[in-house]
Amino acid sequence: MLKKLIRIRTAYATAYLVLGAMFAFFFAAPSSRLYAQEVRPAQTDASWQAAYWNNTDLAGDPVLTRQETSLSNNWSTSSPHALVNVDGFSARWTRYIDVTPGTYRFTATADDGIRLWVDGDLIIDQWRVQAVATYAAEKELGFGNHLIQVEYFEQSGTAIAQVGWTLATASPDLPAQPTTGWRGEYYNNQSLSGTPDLVRYDAEINFQWGTDSPGLGILADGFSARWTRVMELPAGDYRFSMTVDDGGRLFVNGQTVIDAWSDQRIATYTGDITLAGGPVTIQMEYYERTLGAYAILGWDWRPAAQAPPQPSIGWRAEYYNNRDLSGDPVLVRNDAAINFDWGRGSPDPGTVNVDNFSVRWTQRLNLPAGNYRFTTTADDGVRLAIDDRLLIDNWRQQPRTTNTGEIYLPGGPVNVVVTYFDAGDHAIAQLDWVQLSGQSGGSWRGQYFNNRDLSGAPEVVLDERAIDFDWGYDAPGLGIGRDNFSARWTRSLDLAPGRYRFSMSVDDGGRLFVNDRLVIDGWRDQP
């Protein structure tokens, strides 16, 4: 038998970004190797980062670097700058842009050579001495930031370097919003009127633009924005906090929670609301008149004072005079709770045996979204299933034993089934649960396969709080083999922008994807 080890961790960085992380793993043969790869998240830029060289092949160190607001240069027979040659120079411009999804037509006009990359793809390549000419290419762009890079050289004579792009075909089905971000609609007016000039998805509402523009094509002053998102939130009391300069207002499920729609210096407002749990629509509106621009939203949560009460009908209880729930029950009744310590007695003297009996309890519970810990205490055997997912399996003769299982529930009704048997002596059957402190959706979705290539339907699906497993020589779970299995974990995370180092320790193969990009590839049997 071969030892199995798997861990994955991330290091914290600053500000905010949405990362959807998927991790796949298989086990076949012994090894344990650590992989690390850095990812630098992109940020939208308001200007071009320009660098100039006094040669035609961008060799060595640039003689000039600066920010440029546009790439529309016609130097004629002059120099871009006193430090740069009139002839025989080259330049590189880079910039991140955020655009409405669709097909874009990029144009490049140059005298002499020019080439253009979009997200690393070379779409225009005219690197030669030539008279002024214009070239075009189209590329499909999706949500998020996109890296534009332009390189140019001037041999002699007239010097021209110009690049632009237009939306050729918009994506026909722009979704309402992704589950992990805010749909942001930006307008070049203060009243949110007309068609938005920019639609994008923002990881959070935490903007301190100052005197800058919020994005490509949006004014630095006199603009407005609307952010919308549907979130699964647990039941409880919420205090929302909004910081704005100038005006802002906040709606939760259509109810006005904060209204500060006026010209003002930077100020913070709060509003309280009680939510029942489940899907919640949050919408923030904002406008900027002039000078500093700030828009920040956050909230605090306090759990509901009590867990949701069980329906008065309680649990449907079926009692059998055998250990395996076979045949017809000898007693069917409603039990208010599963909280029994019968000692050496019978659940119903004269009807149910003192020893060698079994019970099935069933109830449909309506629980708010969140992570839950279920606890069973039994003497002898017990099983707990939630929506047909076996969460606790301790089906054997034993003294009084307590078991726990954790699960994320999306909110709404769930089917809960508890089965129990007593072999002899004391008889105890108890169930309890508690909602953990509010991390709605804060878990990995684990899918386990009895093969090494993640093929077919998963044998087991679990919600797991961390990828930090050292199974040794054991199987990862009920129904999964100890060898020749594979697993996939998926989760959407809200992380700050910055440089990240992902580390992965596996035995055997593993690979890591971040926003569908393959960051680590160790998918092989390895020593």
mmCIF file of C-alpha atoms in Angstrom, residues 91-432:
data_model
loop_
_atom_site.group_PDB
_atom_site.id
_atom_site.type_symbol
_atom_site.label_atom_id
_atom_site.label_comp_id
_atom_site.label_asym_id
_atom_site.label_seq_id
_atom_site.Cartn_x
_atom_site.Cartn_y
_atom_site.Cartn_z
ATOM 1 C CA ALA A 91 9.234 51.656 -28.478
ATOM 2 C CA ARG A 92 6.984 49.342 -26.492
ATOM 3 C CA TRP A 93 3.584 50.224 -24.995
ATOM 4 C CA THR A 94 1.673 47.998 -22.547
ATOM 5 C CA ARG A 95 -1.709 48.430 -20.943
ATOM 6 C CA TYR A 96 -4.501 46.416 -19.277
ATOM 7 C CA ILE A 97 -8.043 47.180 -20.436
ATOM 8 C CA ASP A 98 -11.484 46.063 -19.217
ATOM 9 C CA VAL A 99 -14.140 45.871 -21.936
ATOM 10 C CA THR A 100 -17.678 44.718 -22.602
ATOM 11 C CA PRO A 101 -17.459 41.090 -23.835
ATOM 12 C CA GLY A 102 -17.567 40.704 -27.611
ATOM 13 C CA THR A 103 -15.506 40.662 -30.795
ATOM 14 C CA TYR A 104 -13.119 43.610 -31.136
ATOM 15 C CA ARG A 105 -11.452 45.012 -34.264
ATOM 16 C CA PHE A 106 -7.940 46.259 -33.516
ATOM 17 C CA THR A 107 -6.228 48.655 -35.946
ATOM 18 C CA ALA A 108 -2.567 49.617 -36.138
ATOM 19 C CA THR A 109 -1.152 52.400 -38.311
ATOM 20 C CA ALA A 110 2.617 52.656 -38.615
ATOM 21 C CA ASP A 111 5.622 53.956 -40.452
ATOM 22 C CA ASP A 112 7.799 51.814 -40.110
ATOM 23 C CA GLY A 113 7.315 48.465 -38.287
ATOM 24 C CA ILE A 114 4.638 47.514 -35.771
ATOM 25 C CA ARG A 115 3.275 44.429 -34.009
ATOM 26 C CA LEU A 116 0.367 44.011 -31.603
ATOM 27 C CA TRP A 117 -0.384 41.352 -28.968
ATOM 28 C CA VAL A 118 -3.667 40.852 -27.106
ATOM 29 C CA ASP A 119 -3.434 38.586 -24.055
ATOM 30 C CA GLY A 120 -0.201 37.165 -25.429
ATOM 31 C CA ASP A 121 -1.595 36.421 -28.909
ATOM 32 C CA LEU A 122 0.230 38.153 -31.776
ATOM 33 C CA ILE A 123 -2.654 39.431 -33.928
ATOM 34 C CA ILE A 124 -0.812 42.026 -36.074
ATOM 35 C CA ASP A 125 2.774 41.438 -37.210
ATOM 36 C CA GLN A 126 4.161 43.994 -39.687
ATOM 37 C CA TRP A 127 7.746 44.277 -38.448
ATOM 38 C CA ARG A 128 9.451 45.798 -41.477
ATOM 39 C CA VAL A 129 10.529 49.080 -43.048
ATOM 40 C CA GLN A 130 7.520 50.526 -44.871
ATOM 41 C CA ALA A 131 5.618 53.659 -45.768
ATOM 42 C CA VAL A 132 2.619 54.510 -43.615
ATOM 43 C CA ALA A 133 0.067 51.682 -43.678
ATOM 44 C CA THR A 134 -2.933 50.555 -41.605
ATOM 45 C CA TYR A 135 -3.626 46.957 -40.542
ATOM 46 C CA ALA A 136 -6.602 45.378 -38.765
ATOM 47 C CA ALA A 137 -7.355 42.146 -36.877
ATOM 48 C CA GLU A 138 -10.283 40.879 -34.806
ATOM 49 C CA LYS A 139 -10.259 39.060 -31.482
ATOM 50 C CA GLU A 140 -12.940 37.793 -29.102
ATOM 51 C CA LEU A 141 -12.609 39.239 -25.588
ATOM 52 C CA GLY A 142 -14.458 37.978 -22.530
ATOM 53 C CA PHE A 143 -14.985 39.276 -19.016
ATOM 54 C CA GLY A 144 -12.064 40.615 -17.028
ATOM 55 C CA ASN A 145 -8.856 42.473 -17.807
ATOM 56 C CA HIS A 146 -6.917 42.032 -21.055
ATOM 57 C CA LEU A 147 -3.260 42.840 -21.702
ATOM 58 C CA ILE A 148 -2.460 44.931 -24.797
ATOM 59 C CA GLN A 149 1.172 45.163 -25.922
ATOM 60 C CA VAL A 150 2.457 47.150 -28.903
ATOM 61 C CA GLU A 151 5.997 47.239 -30.280
ATOM 62 C CA TYR A 152 7.211 49.698 -32.914
ATOM 63 C CA PHE A 153 10.389 50.773 -34.657
ATOM 64 C CA GLU A 154 11.301 53.779 -36.795
ATOM 65 C CA GLN A 155 14.076 53.417 -39.362
ATOM 66 C CA SER A 156 14.132 56.869 -40.940
ATOM 67 C CA GLY A 157 11.945 59.578 -42.401
ATOM 68 C CA THR A 158 8.382 59.963 -41.088
ATOM 69 C CA ALA A 159 7.521 58.320 -37.735
ATOM 70 C CA ILE A 160 3.909 57.256 -37.058
ATOM 71 C CA ALA A 161 2.569 54.807 -34.432
ATOM 72 C CA GLN A 162 -1.167 54.605 -33.765
ATOM 73 C CA VAL A 163 -3.339 51.834 -32.267
ATOM 74 C CA GLY A 164 -7.067 51.685 -31.563
ATOM 75 C CA TRP A 165 -9.967 49.242 -31.224
ATOM 76 C CA THR A 166 -13.732 49.166 -31.591
ATOM 77 C CA LEU A 167 -16.431 46.708 -30.575
ATOM 78 C CA ALA A 168 -17.328 44.822 -33.749
ATOM 79 C CA THR A 169 -19.917 42.395 -32.308
ATOM 80 C CA ALA A 170 -21.183 42.375 -28.721
ATOM 81 C CA SER A 171 -21.724 39.075 -26.926
ATOM 82 C CA PRO A 172 -25.439 38.267 -27.429
ATOM 83 C CA ASP A 173 -26.098 36.866 -23.973
ATOM 84 C CA LEU A 174 -24.497 39.003 -21.285
ATOM 85 C CA PRO A 175 -25.290 37.150 -18.018
ATOM 86 C CA ALA A 176 -27.018 38.936 -15.137
ATOM 87 C CA GLN A 177 -23.868 38.562 -13.097
ATOM 88 C CA PRO A 178 -21.364 35.854 -12.205
ATOM 89 C CA THR A 179 -21.821 34.276 -8.791
ATOM 90 C CA THR A 180 -18.569 35.705 -7.457
ATOM 91 C CA GLY A 181 -18.691 39.334 -8.581
ATOM 92 C CA TRP A 182 -20.702 42.511 -8.974
ATOM 93 C CA ARG A 183 -22.195 43.514 -12.310
ATOM 94 C CA GLY A 184 -20.979 47.097 -12.694
ATOM 95 C CA GLU A 185 -22.703 49.474 -15.117
ATOM 96 C CA TYR A 186 -20.904 52.800 -15.660
ATOM 97 C CA TYR A 187 -22.485 55.894 -17.260
ATOM 98 C CA ASN A 188 -20.990 59.136 -18.555
ATOM 99 C CA ASN A 189 -23.669 61.097 -16.690
ATOM 100 C CA GLN A 190 -24.650 61.552 -13.035
ATOM 101 C CA SER A 191 -28.172 60.104 -13.286
ATOM 102 C CA LEU A 192 -27.619 56.497 -14.461
ATOM 103 C CA SER A 193 -29.610 57.389 -17.563
ATOM 104 C CA GLY A 194 -29.453 55.780 -20.985
ATOM 105 C CA THR A 195 -27.284 52.838 -21.972
ATOM 106 C CA PRO A 196 -24.191 52.211 -19.839
ATOM 107 C CA ASP A 197 -20.910 53.186 -21.488
ATOM 108 C CA LEU A 198 -19.061 50.369 -19.741
ATOM 109 C CA VAL A 199 -20.276 47.053 -18.306
ATOM 110 C CA ARG A 200 -17.856 44.898 -16.363
ATOM 111 C CA TYR A 201 -17.672 42.607 -13.333
ATOM 112 C CA ASP A 202 -16.020 43.952 -10.198
ATOM 113 C CA ALA A 203 -14.735 41.627 -7.489
ATOM 114 C CA GLU A 204 -15.843 44.038 -4.763
ATOM 115 C CA ILE A 205 -17.073 47.595 -4.333
ATOM 116 C CA ASN A 206 -13.923 49.076 -2.861
ATOM 117 C CA PHE A 207 -12.857 51.930 -5.109
ATOM 118 C CA GLN A 208 -10.689 54.932 -4.278
ATOM 119 C CA TRP A 209 -10.279 56.474 -7.710
ATOM 120 C CA GLY A 210 -9.391 59.936 -6.434
ATOM 121 C CA THR A 211 -9.238 62.141 -9.538
ATOM 122 C CA ASP A 212 -8.825 59.211 -11.965
ATOM 123 C CA SER A 213 -11.380 57.575 -14.243
ATOM 124 C CA PRO A 214 -12.981 54.305 -13.070
ATOM 125 C CA GLY A 215 -12.309 52.630 -16.408
ATOM 126 C CA LEU A 216 -11.686 52.834 -20.109
ATOM 127 C CA GLY A 217 -14.093 55.255 -21.801
ATOM 128 C CA ILE A 218 -15.531 56.685 -18.550
ATOM 129 C CA LEU A 219 -15.096 60.312 -17.494
ATOM 130 C CA ALA A 220 -13.044 61.147 -14.416
ATOM 131 C CA ASP A 221 -15.846 63.493 -13.243
ATOM 132 C CA GLY A 222 -19.575 63.571 -13.878
ATOM 133 C CA PHE A 223 -20.137 59.804 -14.045
ATOM 134 C CA SER A 224 -22.412 57.342 -12.230
ATOM 135 C CA ALA A 225 -22.401 53.601 -11.594
ATOM 136 C CA ARG A 226 -24.737 50.822 -10.533
ATOM 137 C CA TRP A 227 -23.531 47.540 -9.034
ATOM 138 C CA THR A 228 -25.838 44.515 -8.696
ATOM 139 C CA ARG A 229 -25.293 41.078 -7.211
ATOM 140 C CA VAL A 230 -27.340 38.141 -5.899
ATOM 141 C CA MET A 231 -25.731 36.470 -2.876
ATOM 142 C CA GLU A 232 -26.611 33.536 -0.626
ATOM 143 C CA LEU A 233 -26.570 34.971 2.902
ATOM 144 C CA PRO A 234 -27.427 33.193 6.159
ATOM 145 C CA ALA A 235 -30.253 34.431 8.350
ATOM 146 C CA GLY A 236 -29.451 37.176 10.833
ATOM 147 C CA ASP A 237 -29.113 40.896 11.425
ATOM 148 C CA TYR A 238 -26.935 42.850 8.979
ATOM 149 C CA ARG A 239 -25.325 46.273 9.208
ATOM 150 C CA PHE A 240 -24.316 47.637 5.795
ATOM 151 C CA SER A 241 -21.650 50.352 5.571
ATOM 152 C CA MET A 242 -21.258 52.632 2.536
ATOM 153 C CA THR A 243 -18.497 55.214 2.018
ATOM 154 C CA VAL A 244 -18.967 57.639 -0.885
ATOM 155 C CA ASP A 245 -17.831 60.891 -2.472
ATOM 156 C CA ASP A 246 -20.204 62.120 -3.869
ATOM 157 C CA GLY A 247 -23.636 60.422 -3.692
ATOM 158 C CA GLY A 248 -24.698 56.849 -3.052
ATOM 159 C CA ARG A 249 -27.688 54.695 -2.141
ATOM 160 C CA LEU A 250 -28.137 51.032 -1.284
ATOM 161 C CA PHE A 251 -31.019 48.645 -1.860
ATOM 162 C CA VAL A 252 -31.349 45.145 -0.371
ATOM 163 C CA ASN A 253 -34.112 42.976 -1.838
ATOM 164 C CA GLY A 254 -35.628 46.172 -3.239
ATOM 165 C CA GLN A 255 -35.704 47.900 0.156
ATOM 166 C CA THR A 256 -33.821 51.189 0.584
ATOM 167 C CA VAL A 257 -31.264 50.656 3.350
ATOM 168 C CA ILE A 258 -29.057 53.749 2.811
ATOM 169 C CA ASP A 259 -29.943 56.952 0.912
ATOM 170 C CA ALA A 260 -27.160 59.549 0.658
ATOM 171 C CA TRP A 261 -27.799 60.813 -2.877
ATOM 172 C CA SER A 262 -26.225 64.276 -2.666
ATOM 173 C CA ASP A 263 -23.033 66.193 -3.461
ATOM 174 C CA GLN A 264 -20.667 65.803 -0.505
ATOM 175 C CA ARG A 265 -17.151 65.222 0.688
ATOM 176 C CA ILE A 266 -16.202 61.652 1.552
ATOM 177 C CA ALA A 267 -18.584 60.303 4.207
ATOM 178 C CA THR A 268 -19.634 56.925 5.643
ATOM 179 C CA TYR A 269 -23.244 55.821 6.218
ATOM 180 C CA THR A 270 -24.721 52.682 7.796
ATOM 181 C CA GLY A 271 -28.061 50.923 7.546
ATOM 182 C CA ASP A 272 -29.481 47.863 9.339
ATOM 183 C CA ILE A 273 -31.697 45.095 7.992
ATOM 184 C CA THR A 274 -32.778 41.614 9.136
ATOM 185 C CA LEU A 275 -32.600 38.859 6.511
ATOM 186 C CA ALA A 276 -34.340 35.498 6.630
ATOM 187 C CA GLY A 277 -31.546 33.651 4.825
ATOM 188 C CA GLY A 278 -31.209 32.521 1.227
ATOM 189 C CA PRO A 279 -30.725 34.492 -2.017
ATOM 190 C CA VAL A 280 -30.449 38.268 -1.470
ATOM 191 C CA THR A 281 -30.319 40.914 -4.213
ATOM 192 C CA ILE A 282 -27.980 43.798 -3.336
ATOM 193 C CA GLN A 283 -27.782 46.928 -5.477
ATOM 194 C CA MET A 284 -25.645 50.015 -4.907
ATOM 195 C CA GLU A 285 -25.964 53.210 -6.966
ATOM 196 C CA TYR A 286 -23.339 55.946 -7.008
ATOM 197 C CA TYR A 287 -22.496 59.206 -8.745
ATOM 198 C CA GLU A 288 -19.421 61.424 -8.874
ATOM 199 C CA ARG A 289 -19.672 65.135 -9.615
ATOM 200 C CA THR A 290 -16.100 66.388 -9.388
ATOM 201 C CA LEU A 291 -12.734 66.050 -7.625
ATOM 202 C CA GLY A 292 -12.297 62.947 -5.415
ATOM 203 C CA ALA A 293 -14.242 59.770 -6.288
ATOM 204 C CA TYR A 294 -14.816 57.066 -3.659
ATOM 205 C CA ALA A 295 -17.263 54.134 -3.549
ATOM 206 C CA ILE A 296 -16.880 51.472 -0.847
ATOM 207 C CA LEU A 297 -19.418 48.927 0.445
ATOM 208 C CA GLY A 298 -19.180 46.403 3.268
ATOM 209 C CA TRP A 299 -21.331 44.733 5.905
ATOM 210 C CA ASP A 300 -21.269 42.890 9.218
ATOM 211 C CA TRP A 301 -23.422 39.886 10.096
ATOM 212 C CA ARG A 302 -24.849 38.777 13.430
ATOM 213 C CA PRO A 303 -26.489 35.331 13.433
ATOM 214 C CA ALA A 304 -30.142 34.967 14.270
ATOM 215 C CA ALA A 305 -30.667 34.572 18.009
ATOM 216 C CA GLN A 306 -32.036 31.035 17.666
ATOM 217 C CA ALA A 307 -31.762 28.251 15.147
ATOM 218 C CA PRO A 308 -34.881 27.806 13.042
ATOM 219 C CA PRO A 309 -37.402 25.744 15.045
ATOM 220 C CA GLN A 310 -38.294 22.301 13.808
ATOM 221 C CA PRO A 311 -41.812 22.017 12.417
ATOM 222 C CA SER A 312 -44.304 21.061 15.071
ATOM 223 C CA ILE A 313 -45.026 17.777 13.297
ATOM 224 C CA GLY A 314 -41.489 16.671 14.200
ATOM 225 C CA TRP A 315 -39.811 13.560 12.875
ATOM 226 C CA ARG A 316 -41.629 10.689 11.217
ATOM 227 C CA ALA A 317 -40.386 7.724 13.243
ATOM 228 C CA GLU A 318 -40.631 4.081 12.100
ATOM 229 C CA TYR A 319 -39.705 1.408 14.707
ATOM 230 C CA TYR A 320 -38.797 -2.188 13.766
ATOM 231 C CA ASN A 321 -38.336 -5.288 15.937
ATOM 232 C CA ASN A 322 -35.068 -6.168 14.187
ATOM 233 C CA ARG A 323 -31.662 -4.550 13.694
ATOM 234 C CA ASP A 324 -31.850 -3.915 9.934
ATOM 235 C CA LEU A 325 -35.131 -2.010 9.413
ATOM 236 C CA SER A 326 -36.533 -4.957 7.452
ATOM 237 C CA GLY A 327 -40.193 -5.723 6.915
ATOM 238 C CA ASP A 328 -42.995 -3.513 8.180
ATOM 239 C CA PRO A 329 -42.521 -1.218 11.182
ATOM 240 C CA VAL A 330 -44.273 -2.266 14.388
ATOM 241 C CA LEU A 331 -44.757 1.388 15.368
ATOM 242 C CA VAL A 332 -45.049 4.619 13.368
ATOM 243 C CA ARG A 333 -45.293 7.918 15.225
ATOM 244 C CA ASN A 334 -44.064 11.524 15.227
ATOM 245 C CA ASP A 335 -41.158 12.299 17.554
ATOM 246 C CA ALA A 336 -40.641 15.965 18.437
ATOM 247 C CA ALA A 337 -36.852 15.519 18.562
ATOM 248 C CA ILE A 338 -34.250 12.783 18.303
ATOM 249 C CA ASN A 339 -33.033 12.959 21.871
ATOM 250 C CA PHE A 340 -33.505 9.566 23.480
ATOM 251 C CA ASP A 341 -31.734 7.748 26.303
ATOM 252 C CA TRP A 342 -33.897 4.693 26.829
ATOM 253 C CA GLY A 343 -31.332 3.025 29.085
ATOM 254 C CA ARG A 344 -32.268 -0.673 29.265
ATOM 255 C CA GLY A 345 -35.898 0.083 28.464
ATOM 256 C CA SER A 346 -38.052 0.020 25.314
ATOM 257 C CA PRO A 347 -39.052 3.015 23.169
ATOM 258 C CA ASP A 348 -42.642 1.787 23.548
ATOM 259 C CA PRO A 349 -43.102 -1.064 26.074
ATOM 260 C CA GLY A 350 -45.245 -3.869 24.773
ATOM 261 C CA THR A 351 -44.765 -2.826 21.141
ATOM 262 C CA VAL A 352 -41.038 -2.328 20.528
ATOM 263 C CA ASN A 353 -38.372 -4.728 21.790
ATOM 264 C CA VAL A 354 -36.125 -3.763 24.677
ATOM 265 C CA ASP A 355 -33.105 -4.936 22.621
ATOM 266 C CA ASN A 356 -32.565 -5.761 18.955
ATOM 267 C CA PHE A 357 -34.697 -3.004 17.458
ATOM 268 C CA SER A 358 -34.075 -0.310 14.820
ATOM 269 C CA VAL A 359 -35.553 3.085 13.929
ATOM 270 C CA ARG A 360 -35.734 5.368 10.907
ATOM 271 C CA TRP A 361 -36.435 9.085 11.476
ATOM 272 C CA THR A 362 -37.255 11.315 8.512
ATOM 273 C CA GLN A 363 -37.922 15.040 8.300
ATOM 274 C CA ARG A 364 -37.737 17.827 5.718
ATOM 275 C CA LEU A 365 -35.962 20.773 7.348
ATOM 276 C CA ASN A 366 -35.896 24.322 5.979
ATOM 277 C CA LEU A 367 -32.428 25.677 6.820
ATOM 278 C CA PRO A 368 -30.779 28.956 5.771
ATOM 279 C CA ALA A 369 -27.637 28.886 3.661
ATOM 280 C CA GLY A 370 -24.415 28.212 5.503
ATOM 281 C CA ASN A 371 -22.015 25.606 6.867
ATOM 282 C CA TYR A 372 -23.494 23.181 9.392
ATOM 283 C CA ARG A 373 -22.091 20.707 11.893
ATOM 284 C CA PHE A 374 -24.355 17.735 12.621
ATOM 285 C CA THR A 375 -23.707 15.622 15.728
ATOM 286 C CA THR A 376 -25.007 12.135 16.534
ATOM 287 C CA THR A 377 -24.659 10.292 19.821
ATOM 288 C CA ALA A 378 -25.591 6.624 19.744
ATOM 289 C CA ASP A 379 -25.387 3.262 21.456
ATOM 290 C CA ASP A 380 -25.277 1.223 19.176
ATOM 291 C CA GLY A 381 -25.211 2.033 15.420
ATOM 292 C CA VAL A 382 -26.263 5.216 13.623
ATOM 293 C CA ARG A 383 -26.263 6.743 10.140
ATOM 294 C CA LEU A 384 -27.157 10.282 9.003
ATOM 295 C CA ALA A 385 -27.998 11.220 5.417
ATOM 296 C CA ILE A 386 -28.820 14.702 4.079
ATOM 297 C CA ASP A 387 -30.411 14.878 0.640
ATOM 298 C CA ASP A 388 -29.242 11.271 0.078
ATOM 299 C CA ARG A 389 -25.651 12.184 0.954
ATOM 300 C CA LEU A 390 -24.276 9.978 3.733
ATOM 301 C CA LEU A 391 -22.719 12.391 6.225
ATOM 302 C CA ILE A 392 -22.208 10.075 9.241
ATOM 303 C CA ASP A 393 -21.813 6.281 8.986
ATOM 304 C CA ASN A 394 -21.142 4.464 12.250
ATOM 305 C CA TRP A 395 -23.273 1.344 11.778
ATOM 306 C CA ARG A 396 -21.851 -1.088 14.349
ATOM 307 C CA GLN A 397 -22.222 -2.292 17.922
ATOM 308 C CA GLN A 398 -20.535 0.169 20.258
ATOM 309 C CA PRO A 399 -20.856 1.926 23.595
ATOM 310 C CA ARG A 400 -22.101 5.515 23.690
ATOM 311 C CA THR A 401 -20.230 7.270 20.841
ATOM 312 C CA THR A 402 -20.449 10.791 19.408
ATOM 313 C CA ASN A 403 -19.780 11.523 15.729
ATOM 314 C CA THR A 404 -19.845 14.777 13.766
ATOM 315 C CA GLY A 405 -20.095 15.702 10.112
ATOM 316 C CA GLU A 406 -19.942 19.094 8.405
ATOM 317 C CA ILE A 407 -21.734 20.165 5.256
ATOM 318 C CA TYR A 408 -22.510 23.341 3.345
ATOM 319 C CA LEU A 409 -26.222 23.831 2.595
ATOM 320 C CA PRO A 410 -27.306 26.337 -0.069
ATOM 321 C CA GLY A 411 -30.478 27.330 1.805
ATOM 322 C CA GLY A 412 -34.003 25.967 1.593
ATOM 323 C CA PRO A 413 -35.574 22.573 2.334
ATOM 324 C CA VAL A 414 -33.363 19.490 2.817
ATOM 325 C CA ASN A 415 -34.308 15.861 3.491
ATOM 326 C CA VAL A 416 -32.725 14.515 6.676
ATOM 327 C CA VAL A 417 -32.799 10.777 7.450
ATOM 328 C CA VAL A 418 -31.409 9.179 10.620
ATOM 329 C CA THR A 419 -31.273 5.390 11.000
ATOM 330 C CA TYR A 420 -30.382 3.630 14.248
ATOM 331 C CA PHE A 421 -30.194 0.156 15.768
ATOM 332 C CA ASP A 422 -29.801 -1.200 19.294
ATOM 333 C CA ALA A 423 -28.196 -4.612 19.841
ATOM 334 C CA GLY A 424 -28.453 -4.879 23.613
ATOM 335 C CA ASP A 425 -27.922 -3.247 26.987
ATOM 336 C CA HIS A 426 -28.181 0.568 26.844
ATOM 337 C CA ALA A 427 -30.057 2.279 24.007
ATOM 338 C CA ILE A 428 -29.204 5.902 23.114
ATOM 339 C CA ALA A 429 -30.092 7.889 19.963
ATOM 340 C CA GLN A 430 -29.529 11.652 19.772
ATOM 341 C CA LEU A 431 -29.152 14.203 16.970
ATOM 342 C CA ASP A 432 -28.219 17.883 17.085
#
